[in-house]
Coordinates of C-alpha atoms and ligand atoms in Angstrom, one line a residue:
M541 CA 68.5 234.2 80.1
K542 CA 66.0 232.0 82.0
Y543 CA 64.2 231.5 78.8
I544 CA 67.2 230.1 77.1
Y545 CA 67.8 227.6 79.9
E546 CA 64.2 226.5 79.7
L547 CA 64.5 226.0 76.0
W548 CA 67.7 224.0 76.6
D549 CA 65.8 221.9 79.2
D550 CA 63.0 221.3 76.7
F551 CA 65.6 220.3 74.1
I552 CA 67.3 217.8 76.5
S553 CA 64.0 216.3 77.5
L554 CA 63.1 215.9 73.9
L555 CA 66.2 213.8 73.4
F556 CA 66.1 212.1 76.8
P557 CA 62.4 212.2 77.9
R558 CA 61.9 212.0 81.7
L559 CA 59.0 209.6 82.1
C560 CA 56.9 208.8 85.1
C561 CA 57.8 205.4 86.6
G562 CA 54.1 204.8 87.4
C563 CA 52.3 205.7 84.2
G564 CA 54.9 206.5 81.6
T565 CA 53.7 210.1 80.9
H566 CA 56.3 212.9 80.4
L567 CA 57.2 214.4 83.7
L568 CA 56.9 218.2 84.3
R569 CA 59.9 220.2 85.3
N570 CA 58.9 220.2 89.0
E571 CA 58.2 216.4 89.1
K572 CA 60.7 213.8 90.1
L573 CA 60.4 210.1 89.0
I574 CA 56.6 209.9 89.5
C575 CA 54.0 212.4 88.3
T576 CA 51.6 214.2 90.6
E577 CA 48.7 212.2 89.3
C578 CA 50.4 208.9 90.3
Y579 CA 51.6 210.3 93.6
V580 CA 48.0 211.3 94.5
S581 CA 46.2 208.3 93.0
I582 CA 48.3 205.3 94.1
P583 CA 45.9 203.6 96.6
R584 CA 47.4 203.5 100.1
T585 CA 46.5 200.5 102.3
N586 CA 47.1 202.5 105.5
Y587 CA 47.5 199.2 107.2
H588 CA 50.1 200.8 109.5
L589 CA 47.1 202.4 111.3
T590 CA 45.4 199.1 111.9
V591 CA 46.5 196.3 114.2
E592 CA 45.5 192.8 112.9
N593 CA 45.5 194.1 109.3
P594 CA 45.7 191.6 106.3
V595 CA 49.5 191.7 106.1
E596 CA 49.9 190.9 109.8
K597 CA 47.3 188.1 109.4
L598 CA 49.3 186.6 106.6
F599 CA 52.0 185.7 109.1
W600 CA 49.8 184.3 111.8
G601 CA 50.8 180.8 112.8
R602 CA 53.9 181.1 110.7
C603 CA 56.2 183.4 112.6
N604 CA 55.9 185.9 115.4
I605 CA 55.8 189.3 113.6
T606 CA 55.1 192.3 115.8
R607 CA 53.7 194.7 113.2
A608 CA 53.4 194.5 109.4
S609 CA 52.2 196.8 106.7
A610 CA 52.5 197.5 103.0
F611 CA 52.3 200.9 101.2
S612 CA 50.0 199.8 98.3
Y613 CA 48.3 196.8 96.6
Y614 CA 50.2 194.8 94.0
T615 CA 47.5 194.4 91.4
K616 CA 47.6 193.8 87.7
G617 CA 48.3 197.0 85.7
S618 CA 48.6 199.1 88.9
R619 CA 50.9 202.1 89.1
I620 CA 52.8 200.6 92.0
R621 CA 53.5 197.5 90.0
K622 CA 55.0 199.6 87.2
I623 CA 57.1 201.5 89.7
I624 CA 58.5 198.3 91.2
H625 CA 59.1 197.0 87.7
S626 CA 61.1 200.2 86.9
L627 CA 63.1 199.6 90.1
K628 CA 63.9 196.0 89.6
Y629 CA 64.2 195.6 85.8
K630 CA 64.8 199.0 84.3
G631 CA 67.7 200.1 86.5
I632 CA 65.9 203.1 87.9
R633 CA 67.4 203.0 91.4
E634 CA 66.3 206.4 92.5
I635 CA 62.6 205.4 92.4
G636 CA 63.4 202.9 95.2
T637 CA 64.8 205.6 97.5
E638 CA 62.0 208.0 96.6
M639 CA 59.3 205.4 97.4
G640 CA 61.1 204.7 100.7
R641 CA 60.9 208.4 101.5
I642 CA 57.3 208.7 100.5
Y643 CA 56.3 205.6 102.6
A644 CA 58.3 206.6 105.6
A645 CA 56.7 210.1 105.6
S646 CA 53.3 208.5 106.2
L647 CA 54.6 205.9 108.7
K648 CA 56.0 208.7 110.7
N649 CA 52.5 210.1 111.2
S650 CA 51.7 207.0 113.3
D651 CA 53.3 205.0 116.1
F652 CA 54.4 202.3 113.6
L653 CA 58.1 203.1 113.7
N654 CA 58.3 203.7 117.4
G655 CA 60.8 201.5 119.1
I656 CA 62.4 200.2 115.8
D657 CA 66.2 200.0 116.3
M658 CA 67.3 199.2 112.8
I659 CA 66.1 198.6 109.2
I660 CA 67.0 195.4 107.5
P661 CA 66.8 194.9 103.7
V662 CA 65.9 191.4 102.5
P663 CA 69.2 190.3 100.9
L664 CA 69.4 189.2 97.3
H665 CA 71.6 186.3 96.4
P666 CA 75.0 187.8 95.8
S667 CA 75.1 186.6 92.2
R668 CA 71.7 188.2 91.4
E669 CA 72.8 191.4 93.1
R670 CA 75.9 191.4 90.9
R671 CA 73.9 191.0 87.8
R672 CA 71.4 193.7 88.8
G673 CA 74.1 196.0 90.2
Y674 CA 72.1 196.7 93.4
N675 CA 69.6 195.3 95.8
Q676 CA 66.2 197.1 95.4
S677 CA 65.4 196.6 99.1
D678 CA 68.6 198.4 100.1
L679 CA 67.4 201.5 98.1
I680 CA 63.9 201.4 99.7
C681 CA 65.7 201.1 103.2
E682 CA 67.9 204.1 102.4
G683 CA 64.8 206.3 101.7
I684 CA 63.1 205.1 104.9
S685 CA 66.2 205.8 106.9
E686 CA 66.6 209.3 105.5
I687 CA 63.2 210.3 106.7
S688 CA 63.0 208.3 109.9
G689 CA 66.6 208.6 111.1
I690 CA 66.7 204.9 111.9
P691 CA 69.9 203.2 110.7
V692 CA 70.0 200.6 107.9
R693 CA 72.0 197.4 108.7
K694 CA 73.0 195.4 105.6
D695 CA 75.4 193.2 107.4
I696 CA 72.9 191.4 109.7
L697 CA 71.1 189.1 107.4
R698 CA 72.9 187.0 104.7
R699 CA 71.4 184.9 101.9
V700 CA 73.1 181.5 101.7
V701 CA 71.6 179.5 98.8
L702 CA 70.0 180.6 95.6
S703 CA 66.4 179.6 95.2
D704 CA 65.4 179.1 91.6
T705 CA 62.5 180.9 90.2
Q706 CA 59.5 180.8 92.5
T707 CA 56.7 181.3 90.0
R708 CA 54.2 178.5 89.5
R709 CA 54.9 176.8 92.8
S710 CA 52.4 176.1 95.6
R711 CA 52.7 178.0 98.8
Y712 CA 54.1 174.9 100.5
E713 CA 56.7 174.3 97.8
R714 CA 57.7 178.0 98.0
W715 CA 58.1 177.7 101.7
L716 CA 60.2 174.6 101.3
N717 CA 62.3 176.4 98.8
V718 CA 63.2 179.4 101.0
D719 CA 63.4 177.7 104.4
G720 CA 67.0 177.9 105.6
I721 CA 68.3 180.3 102.9
F722 CA 69.0 183.1 105.3
D723 CA 71.3 183.3 108.3
V724 CA 72.1 185.9 110.8
A725 CA 75.7 187.1 110.5
V726 CA 76.1 189.0 113.7
P727 CA 73.5 187.7 116.3
L728 CA 75.0 189.8 119.1
A729 CA 74.3 193.0 117.3
I730 CA 70.5 192.3 117.3
E731 CA 70.0 190.9 120.8
G732 CA 67.1 192.7 122.5
K733 CA 66.5 194.9 119.4
H734 CA 63.4 195.5 117.3
L735 CA 64.1 195.0 113.6
L736 CA 62.1 196.3 110.6
I737 CA 62.5 193.9 107.6
V738 CA 61.9 195.7 104.3
D739 CA 61.0 194.1 100.9
D740 CA 59.7 195.4 97.6
V741 CA 56.6 193.1 97.4
I742 CA 55.0 190.6 99.7
T743 CA 53.2 187.9 97.8
T744 CA 52.9 184.6 99.8
G745 CA 55.1 186.0 102.6
S746 CA 57.4 183.0 102.5
T747 CA 60.6 185.0 101.9
I748 CA 59.9 187.3 104.9
E749 CA 58.9 184.2 106.9
A750 CA 62.3 182.6 106.2
C751 CA 64.1 185.9 107.2
A752 CA 62.0 186.4 110.3
N753 CA 62.4 182.8 111.6
E754 CA 66.2 183.1 111.4
I755 CA 66.2 186.5 113.2
L756 CA 63.7 185.3 115.8
K757 CA 66.2 182.6 117.0
V758 CA 68.2 185.4 118.6
K759 CA 67.4 186.3 122.2
D760 CA 64.7 188.9 122.9
V761 CA 64.5 190.1 119.3
K762 CA 61.3 191.6 117.7
V763 CA 60.6 191.7 114.0
S764 CA 58.2 194.0 112.1
V765 CA 57.8 194.0 108.3
I766 CA 57.0 196.4 105.5
A767 CA 56.9 196.3 101.7
L768 CA 56.0 198.8 99.0
A769 CA 53.1 196.5 97.9
V770 CA 51.2 193.4 99.0
A771 CA 49.6 191.0 96.5
V772 CA 45.9 191.0 97.1
M773 CA 44.8 187.5 98.0
Ligands
LIG901 ZN1 52.5 208.9 86.6

């Protein structure tokens, strides 16, 4: 009987191949979304183990971030880049949640998540979220929450103005472009709390900076930051 099921499985995967989000190879029966080879070989920054790491330094002199880290490096042709592309542009939502779980599992082996009260996704502009059908940061947050037990709050931070495409702008122009596009909807809910802002990729850090600066206007609040990848500068 088992043999027939396996044949049926093979037949289905012939019609609808399950491909790895990181490298595009066919997944084995026991693999989910990414293959074992990708899981093992995606380079980890392990920045969560180091204070004053490059992601933290990125925010120095810009906003008062408590801790910051990224899972991997956002480099050309990298597996993590393909994974994030699958998440944002191919509609593969589950890879966001899965990467959140994978990252949270390694964060849990350190003190990085200690004292974090809530996880905050970087909001997309509502019209972009409608077009995509979801916010990729929400999905990453859900995976992190599942493993860490820390609640996700999507109602704290709101995006108010759409910034047009940020490519080919200088760091200063990008900063101008995102400053003031977020606001805190329920300041009382975060007073005295430590928030973890989650994004898919950190490039210049200007989006996170804009979020953090709004949040940091609230009394006694602390902000930490993570992303699935950081652009190597
Ligand atoms: Zn792979």
